[in-house]
mmCIF file of C-alpha atoms in Angstrom:
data_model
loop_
_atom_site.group_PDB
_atom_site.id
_atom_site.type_symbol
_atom_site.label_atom_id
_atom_site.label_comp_id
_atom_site.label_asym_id
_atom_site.label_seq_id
_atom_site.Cartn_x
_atom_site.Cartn_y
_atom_site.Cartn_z
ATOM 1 C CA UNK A 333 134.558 92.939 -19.341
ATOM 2 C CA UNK A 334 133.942 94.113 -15.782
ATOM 3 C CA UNK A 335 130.396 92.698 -14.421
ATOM 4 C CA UNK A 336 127.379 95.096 -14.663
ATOM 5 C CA UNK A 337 126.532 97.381 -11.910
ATOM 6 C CA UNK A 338 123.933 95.683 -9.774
ATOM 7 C CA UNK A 339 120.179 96.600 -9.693
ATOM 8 C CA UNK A 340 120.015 98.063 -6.010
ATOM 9 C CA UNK A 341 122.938 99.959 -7.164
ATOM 10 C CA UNK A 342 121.035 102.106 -9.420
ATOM 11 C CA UNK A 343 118.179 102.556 -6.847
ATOM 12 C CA UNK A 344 120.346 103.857 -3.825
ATOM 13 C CA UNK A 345 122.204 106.306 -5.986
ATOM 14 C CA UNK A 346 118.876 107.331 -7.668
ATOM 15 C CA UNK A 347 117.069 107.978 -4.277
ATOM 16 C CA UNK A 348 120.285 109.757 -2.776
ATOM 17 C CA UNK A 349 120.585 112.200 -5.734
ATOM 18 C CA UNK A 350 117.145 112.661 -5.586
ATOM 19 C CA UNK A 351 117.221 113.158 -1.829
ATOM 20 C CA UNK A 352 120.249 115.689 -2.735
ATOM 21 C CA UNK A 353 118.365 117.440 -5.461
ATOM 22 C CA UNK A 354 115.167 118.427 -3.268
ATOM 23 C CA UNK A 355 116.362 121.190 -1.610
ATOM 24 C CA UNK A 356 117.692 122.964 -4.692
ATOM 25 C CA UNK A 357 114.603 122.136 -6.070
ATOM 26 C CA UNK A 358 113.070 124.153 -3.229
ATOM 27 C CA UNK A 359 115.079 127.116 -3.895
ATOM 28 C CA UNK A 360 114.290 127.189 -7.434
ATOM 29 C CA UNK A 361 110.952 127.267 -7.183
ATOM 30 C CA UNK A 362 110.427 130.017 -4.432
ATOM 31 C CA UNK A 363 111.989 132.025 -6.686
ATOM 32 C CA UNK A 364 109.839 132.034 -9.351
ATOM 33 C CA UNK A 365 106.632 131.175 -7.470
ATOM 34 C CA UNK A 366 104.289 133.828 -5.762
ATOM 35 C CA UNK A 367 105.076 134.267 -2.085
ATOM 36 C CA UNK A 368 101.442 133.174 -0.973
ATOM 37 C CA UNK A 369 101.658 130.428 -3.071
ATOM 38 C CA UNK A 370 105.163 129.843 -1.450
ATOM 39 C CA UNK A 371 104.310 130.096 2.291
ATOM 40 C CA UNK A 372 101.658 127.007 2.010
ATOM 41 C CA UNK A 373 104.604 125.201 1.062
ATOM 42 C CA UNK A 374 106.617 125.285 -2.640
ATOM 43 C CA UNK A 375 105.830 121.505 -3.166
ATOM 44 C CA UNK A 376 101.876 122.043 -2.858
ATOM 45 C CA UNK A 377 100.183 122.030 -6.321
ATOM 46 C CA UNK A 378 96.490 123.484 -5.639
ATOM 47 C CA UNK A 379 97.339 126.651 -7.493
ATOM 48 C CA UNK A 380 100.482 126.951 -9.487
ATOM 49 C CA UNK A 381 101.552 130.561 -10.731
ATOM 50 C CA UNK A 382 104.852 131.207 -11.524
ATOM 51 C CA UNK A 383 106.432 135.125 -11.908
ATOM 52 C CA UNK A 384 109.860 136.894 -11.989
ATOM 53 C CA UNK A 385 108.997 139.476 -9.307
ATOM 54 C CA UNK A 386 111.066 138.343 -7.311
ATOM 55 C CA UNK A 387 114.050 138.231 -9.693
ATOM 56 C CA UNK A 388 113.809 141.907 -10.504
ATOM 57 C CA UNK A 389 113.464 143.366 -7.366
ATOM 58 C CA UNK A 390 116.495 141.650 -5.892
ATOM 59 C CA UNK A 391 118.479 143.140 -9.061
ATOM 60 C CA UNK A 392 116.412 146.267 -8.780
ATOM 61 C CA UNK A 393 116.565 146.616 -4.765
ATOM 62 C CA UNK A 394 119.859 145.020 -4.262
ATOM 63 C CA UNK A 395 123.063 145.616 -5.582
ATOM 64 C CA UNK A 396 123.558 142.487 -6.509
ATOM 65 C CA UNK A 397 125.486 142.994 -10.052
ATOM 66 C CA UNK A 398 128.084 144.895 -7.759
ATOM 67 C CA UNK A 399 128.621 142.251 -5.571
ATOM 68 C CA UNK A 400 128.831 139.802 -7.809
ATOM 69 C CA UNK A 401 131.402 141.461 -9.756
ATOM 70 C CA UNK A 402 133.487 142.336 -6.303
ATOM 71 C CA UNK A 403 132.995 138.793 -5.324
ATOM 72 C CA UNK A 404 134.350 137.487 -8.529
ATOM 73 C CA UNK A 405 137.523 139.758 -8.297
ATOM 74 C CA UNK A 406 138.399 138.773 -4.803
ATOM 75 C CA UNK A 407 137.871 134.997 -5.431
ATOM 76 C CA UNK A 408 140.074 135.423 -8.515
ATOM 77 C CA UNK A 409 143.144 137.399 -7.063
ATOM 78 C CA UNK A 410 143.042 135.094 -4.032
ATOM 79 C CA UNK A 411 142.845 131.614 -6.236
ATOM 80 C CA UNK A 412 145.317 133.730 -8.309
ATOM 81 C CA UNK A 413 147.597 134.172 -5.408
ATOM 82 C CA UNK A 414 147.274 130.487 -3.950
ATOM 83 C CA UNK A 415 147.969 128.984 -7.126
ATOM 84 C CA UNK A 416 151.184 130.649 -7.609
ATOM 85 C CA UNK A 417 152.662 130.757 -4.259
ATOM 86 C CA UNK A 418 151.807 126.993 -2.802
ATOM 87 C CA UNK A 419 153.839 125.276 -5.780
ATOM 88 C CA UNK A 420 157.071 127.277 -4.738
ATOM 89 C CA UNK A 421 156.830 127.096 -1.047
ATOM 90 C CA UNK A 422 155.789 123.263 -1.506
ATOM 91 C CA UNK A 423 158.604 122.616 -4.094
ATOM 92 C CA UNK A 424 161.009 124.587 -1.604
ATOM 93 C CA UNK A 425 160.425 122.489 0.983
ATOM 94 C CA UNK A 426 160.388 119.358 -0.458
ATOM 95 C CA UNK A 427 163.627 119.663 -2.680
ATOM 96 C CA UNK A 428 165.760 122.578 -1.794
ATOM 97 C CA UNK A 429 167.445 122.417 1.742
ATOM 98 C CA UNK A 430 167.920 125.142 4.056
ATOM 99 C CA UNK A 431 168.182 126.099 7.441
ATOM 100 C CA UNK A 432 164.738 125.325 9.860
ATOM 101 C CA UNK A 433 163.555 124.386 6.780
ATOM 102 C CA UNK A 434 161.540 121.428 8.754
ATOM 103 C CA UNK A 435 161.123 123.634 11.835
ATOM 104 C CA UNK A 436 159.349 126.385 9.349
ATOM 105 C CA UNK A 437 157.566 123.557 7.522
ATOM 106 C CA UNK A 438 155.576 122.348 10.817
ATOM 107 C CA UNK A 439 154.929 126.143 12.076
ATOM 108 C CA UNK A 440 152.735 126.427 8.744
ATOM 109 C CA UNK A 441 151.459 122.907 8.746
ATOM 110 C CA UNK A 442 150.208 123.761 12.267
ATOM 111 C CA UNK A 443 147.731 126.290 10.686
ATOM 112 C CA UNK A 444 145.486 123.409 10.031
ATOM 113 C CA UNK A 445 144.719 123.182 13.599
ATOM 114 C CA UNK A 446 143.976 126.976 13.824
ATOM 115 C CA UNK A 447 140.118 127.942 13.773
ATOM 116 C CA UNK A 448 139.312 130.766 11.371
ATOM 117 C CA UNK A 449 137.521 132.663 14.545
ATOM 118 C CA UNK A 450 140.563 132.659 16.467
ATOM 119 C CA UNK A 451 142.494 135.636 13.824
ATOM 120 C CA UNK A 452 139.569 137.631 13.626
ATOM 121 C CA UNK A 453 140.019 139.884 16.532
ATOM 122 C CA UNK A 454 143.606 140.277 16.481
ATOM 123 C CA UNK A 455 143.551 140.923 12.528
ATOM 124 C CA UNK A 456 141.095 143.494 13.347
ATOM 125 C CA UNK A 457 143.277 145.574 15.739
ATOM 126 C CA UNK A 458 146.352 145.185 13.275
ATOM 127 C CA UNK A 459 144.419 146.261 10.092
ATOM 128 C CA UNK A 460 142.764 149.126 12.150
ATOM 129 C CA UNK A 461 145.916 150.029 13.384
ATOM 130 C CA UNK A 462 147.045 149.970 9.805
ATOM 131 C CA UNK A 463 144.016 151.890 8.529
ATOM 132 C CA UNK A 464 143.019 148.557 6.322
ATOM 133 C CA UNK A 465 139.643 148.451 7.386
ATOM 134 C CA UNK A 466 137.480 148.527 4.467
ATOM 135 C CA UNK A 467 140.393 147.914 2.124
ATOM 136 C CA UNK A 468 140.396 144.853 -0.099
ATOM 137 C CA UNK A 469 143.754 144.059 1.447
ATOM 138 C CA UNK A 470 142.249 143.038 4.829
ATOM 139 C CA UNK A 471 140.683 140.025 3.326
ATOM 140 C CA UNK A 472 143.084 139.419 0.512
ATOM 141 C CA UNK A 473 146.136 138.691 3.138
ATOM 142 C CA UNK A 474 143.957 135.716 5.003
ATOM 143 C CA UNK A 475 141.828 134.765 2.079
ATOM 144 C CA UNK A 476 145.671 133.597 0.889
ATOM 145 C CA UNK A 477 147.636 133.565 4.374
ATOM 146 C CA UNK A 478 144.981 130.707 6.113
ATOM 147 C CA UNK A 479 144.746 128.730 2.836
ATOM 148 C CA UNK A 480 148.579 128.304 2.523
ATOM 149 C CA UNK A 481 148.731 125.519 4.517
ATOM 150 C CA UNK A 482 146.546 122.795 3.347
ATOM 151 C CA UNK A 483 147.234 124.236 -0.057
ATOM 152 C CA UNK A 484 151.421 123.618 0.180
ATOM 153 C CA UNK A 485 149.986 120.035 2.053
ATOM 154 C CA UNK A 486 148.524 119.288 -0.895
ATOM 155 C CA UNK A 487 151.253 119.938 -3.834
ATOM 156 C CA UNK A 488 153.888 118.750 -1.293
ATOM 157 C CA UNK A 489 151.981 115.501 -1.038
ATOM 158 C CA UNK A 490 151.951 115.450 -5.044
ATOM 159 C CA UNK A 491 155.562 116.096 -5.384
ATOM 160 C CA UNK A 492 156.294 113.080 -2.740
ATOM 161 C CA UNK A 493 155.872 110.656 -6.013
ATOM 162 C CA UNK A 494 157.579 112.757 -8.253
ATOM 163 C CA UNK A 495 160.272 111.448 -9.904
ATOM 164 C CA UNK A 496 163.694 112.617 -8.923
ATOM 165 C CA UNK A 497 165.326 111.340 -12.239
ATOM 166 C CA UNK A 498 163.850 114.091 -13.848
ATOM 167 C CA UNK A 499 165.282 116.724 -10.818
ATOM 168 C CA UNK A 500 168.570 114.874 -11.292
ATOM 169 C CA UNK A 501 168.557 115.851 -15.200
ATOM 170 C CA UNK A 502 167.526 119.006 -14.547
ATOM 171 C CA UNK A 503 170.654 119.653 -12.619
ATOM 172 C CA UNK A 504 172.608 117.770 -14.948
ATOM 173 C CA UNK A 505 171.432 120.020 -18.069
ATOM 174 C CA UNK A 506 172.560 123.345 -15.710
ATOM 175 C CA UNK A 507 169.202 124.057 -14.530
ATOM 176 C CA UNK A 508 168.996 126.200 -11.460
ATOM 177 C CA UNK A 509 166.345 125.732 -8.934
ATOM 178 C CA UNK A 510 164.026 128.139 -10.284
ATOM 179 C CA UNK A 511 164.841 126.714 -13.889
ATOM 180 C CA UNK A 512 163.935 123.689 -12.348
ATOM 181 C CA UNK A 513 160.335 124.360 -10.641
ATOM 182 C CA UNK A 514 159.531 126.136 -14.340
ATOM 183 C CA UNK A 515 160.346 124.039 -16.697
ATOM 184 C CA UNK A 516 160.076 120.331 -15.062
ATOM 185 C CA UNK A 517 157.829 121.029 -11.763
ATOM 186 C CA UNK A 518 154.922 123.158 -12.801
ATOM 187 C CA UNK A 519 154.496 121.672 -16.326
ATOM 188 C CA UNK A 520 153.923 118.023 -14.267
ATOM 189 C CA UNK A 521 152.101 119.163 -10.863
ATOM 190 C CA UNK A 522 148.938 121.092 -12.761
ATOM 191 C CA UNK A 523 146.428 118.414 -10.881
ATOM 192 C CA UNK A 524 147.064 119.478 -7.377
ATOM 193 C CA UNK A 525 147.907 122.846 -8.565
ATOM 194 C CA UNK A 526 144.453 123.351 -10.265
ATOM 195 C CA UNK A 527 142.582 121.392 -6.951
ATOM 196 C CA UNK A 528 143.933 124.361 -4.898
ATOM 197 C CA UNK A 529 142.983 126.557 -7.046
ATOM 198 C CA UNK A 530 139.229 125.045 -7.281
ATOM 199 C CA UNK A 531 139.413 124.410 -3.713
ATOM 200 C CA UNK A 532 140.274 128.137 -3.106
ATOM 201 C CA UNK A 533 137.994 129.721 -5.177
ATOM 202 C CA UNK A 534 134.857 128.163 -3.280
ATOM 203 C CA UNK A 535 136.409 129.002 -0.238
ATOM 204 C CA UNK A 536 136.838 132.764 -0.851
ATOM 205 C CA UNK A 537 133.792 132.895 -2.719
ATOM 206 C CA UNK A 538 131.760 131.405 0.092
ATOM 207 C CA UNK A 539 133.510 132.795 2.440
ATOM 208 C CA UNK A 540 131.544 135.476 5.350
ATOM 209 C CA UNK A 541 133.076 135.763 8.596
ATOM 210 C CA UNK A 542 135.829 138.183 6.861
ATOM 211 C CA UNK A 543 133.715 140.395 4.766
ATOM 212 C CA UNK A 544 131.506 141.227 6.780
ATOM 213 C CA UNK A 545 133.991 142.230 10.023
ATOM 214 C CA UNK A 546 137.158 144.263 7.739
ATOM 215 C CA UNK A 547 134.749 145.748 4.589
ATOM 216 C CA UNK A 548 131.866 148.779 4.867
ATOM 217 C CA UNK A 549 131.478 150.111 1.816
ATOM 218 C CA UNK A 550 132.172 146.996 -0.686
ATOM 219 C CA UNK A 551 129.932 144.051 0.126
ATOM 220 C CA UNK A 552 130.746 140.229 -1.076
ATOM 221 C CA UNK A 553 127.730 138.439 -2.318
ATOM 222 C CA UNK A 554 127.457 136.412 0.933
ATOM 223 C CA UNK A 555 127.069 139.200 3.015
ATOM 224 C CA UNK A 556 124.645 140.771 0.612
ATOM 225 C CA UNK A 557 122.762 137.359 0.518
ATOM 226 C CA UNK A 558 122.282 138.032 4.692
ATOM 227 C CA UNK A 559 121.039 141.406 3.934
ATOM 228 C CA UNK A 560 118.127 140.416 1.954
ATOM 229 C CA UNK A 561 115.982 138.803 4.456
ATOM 230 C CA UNK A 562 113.865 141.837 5.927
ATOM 231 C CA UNK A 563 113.267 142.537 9.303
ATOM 232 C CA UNK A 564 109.617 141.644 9.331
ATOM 233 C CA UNK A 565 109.894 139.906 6.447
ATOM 234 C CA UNK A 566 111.423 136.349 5.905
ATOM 235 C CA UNK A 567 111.501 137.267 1.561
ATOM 236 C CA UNK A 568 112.074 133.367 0.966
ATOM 237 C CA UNK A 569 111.822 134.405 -2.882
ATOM 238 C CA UNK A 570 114.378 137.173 -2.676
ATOM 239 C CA UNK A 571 116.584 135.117 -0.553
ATOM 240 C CA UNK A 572 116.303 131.965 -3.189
ATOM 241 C CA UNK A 573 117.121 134.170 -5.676
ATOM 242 C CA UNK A 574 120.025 135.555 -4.081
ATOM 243 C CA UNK A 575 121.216 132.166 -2.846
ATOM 244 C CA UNK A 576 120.913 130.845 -6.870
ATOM 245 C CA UNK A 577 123.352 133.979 -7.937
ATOM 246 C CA UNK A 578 125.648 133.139 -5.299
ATOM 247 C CA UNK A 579 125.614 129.043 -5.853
ATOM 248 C CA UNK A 580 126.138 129.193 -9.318
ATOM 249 C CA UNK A 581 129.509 130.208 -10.177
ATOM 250 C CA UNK A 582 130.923 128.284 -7.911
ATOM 251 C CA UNK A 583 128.496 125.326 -9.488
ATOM 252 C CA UNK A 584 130.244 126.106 -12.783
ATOM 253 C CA UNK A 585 133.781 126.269 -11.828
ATOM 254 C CA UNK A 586 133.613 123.087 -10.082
ATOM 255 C CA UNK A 587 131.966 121.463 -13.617
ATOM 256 C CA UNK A 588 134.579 122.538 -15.475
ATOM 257 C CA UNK A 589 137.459 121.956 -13.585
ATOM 258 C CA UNK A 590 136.298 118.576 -11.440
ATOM 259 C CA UNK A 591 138.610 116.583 -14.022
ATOM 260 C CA UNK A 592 141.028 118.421 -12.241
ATOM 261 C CA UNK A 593 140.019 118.191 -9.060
ATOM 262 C CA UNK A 594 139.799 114.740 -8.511
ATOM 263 C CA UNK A 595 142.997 114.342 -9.735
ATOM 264 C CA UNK A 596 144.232 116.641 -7.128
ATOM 265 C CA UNK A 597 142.508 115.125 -4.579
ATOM 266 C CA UNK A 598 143.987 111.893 -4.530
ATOM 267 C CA UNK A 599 146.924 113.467 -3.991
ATOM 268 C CA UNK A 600 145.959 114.225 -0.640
ATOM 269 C CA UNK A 601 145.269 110.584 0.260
ATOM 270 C CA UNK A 602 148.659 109.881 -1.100
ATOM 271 C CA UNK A 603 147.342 108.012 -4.061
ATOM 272 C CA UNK A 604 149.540 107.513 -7.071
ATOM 273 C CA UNK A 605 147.675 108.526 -10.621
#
């Protein structure tokens, strides 16, 4: 029987967590608590009121259903994307061989090194030049193009431990190469496949910079989030409000799939499961 967790153990991650939880804490009760109450400070308990104002005018005021539903649809058709793309370029490379196949491999590795900010202008001229501005397509292409990367890293690392007998018999049964990444690959790599995928979908749903520069009309939650805070007004509530809408689904994706996840993730440290 493995020894019992000691005592100062329990403390430390019990004042960490709660140190963690304050801040959403905060945010949870702006929302529902009157803005006079809110500006002497949320925590203060000489008068405690609470009230959904602040929840219907955002929904009223804002079009926040909209861009939660457009925020949901590009987050999906990127993840969508990644998913299906980084297993075949990362099986491609790491059992098929071809011409500059290692050459090719680094060029994309090297994106890692590549800040976000450095695309933006240059995108900007090619999708105006294109007419793509304010067409989903202008953040579709990097939401999947600057994620490809890390995301082929990651199955590639995976695939390092996989076993070639299994390739080998694949071969042997007259399996082609695509055969081969169906019926033997995917079926065994769903861990790192399904940690790009979570990782991907909190990317592109977070995700700003993008949005805001290459769409007008159509507006991501995160940009609408920025829009809420007034001019002469800081609308804490509003802006807690919004900030809940946009933190949860990301909240609840990473709940459901964090089996996954950390599966995936020791992949990247080159772990063996």
């Amino acid at each position: 029987m493995i020894g019992r967790v000691p005592w100062w153990t329990v403390i430390l991650v019990g004042v960490v967590a709660t140190i963690w939880v304050i801040p959403v804490l905060g945010i949870v009760v702006t929302s529902i608590r009157p803005p006079s109450e809110v500006q002497l400070g949320w925590w203060r308990l000489d008068t405690v009121s609470f009230t959904l104002d602040a929840w219907t005018r955002v929904w009223s005021e804002y079009p926040l259903a909209q861009a939660f539903w457009f925020t949901g649809m590009l987050a999906a058709i990127a993840t969508l994307g990644t998913m299906l793309l980084a297993p075949v370029a990362a099986y491609a490379f790491h059992f098929l061989k071809f011409r500059f196949r290692r050459l090719l491999l680094i060029i994309i590795i090297n994106a890692f090194v590549l800040p976000q900010q450095v695309v933006v202008i240059p995108l900007f001229i090619l999708w105006r030049d294109l007419k793509l501005i304010d067409n989903i397509a202008a953040v579709l292409i990097p939401y999947v193009g600057l994620s490809f990367a890390w995301s082929i890293f990651l199955v590639k690392n995976f695939l390092e431990d996989f076993p070639k007998e299994l390739i080998e018999a694949a071969k042997i049964d007259g399996c082609g190469p695509i055969s081969t990444l169906r019926h033997v690959v995917l079926p065994n790599a769903t861990s790192p496949i399904f940690a790009v995928g979570v990782l991907q979908f909190l990317w592109t749903w977070n995700a700003l910079l993008l949005p805001m520069l290459y769409l007008r009309s159509m507006q991501p939650l995160p940009v609408l989030l920025t829009k809420v805070s007034g001019t002469y007004e800081s609308n804490w509530d509003l802006r807690s409000v919004a900030a809940i809408v946009t933190t949860i689904v990301p909240l609840i994706v990473f709940v459901v799939f964090q089996r996954q996840f950390a599966a995936g993730s020791q992949t990247r440290t080159g772990a063996k499961e």
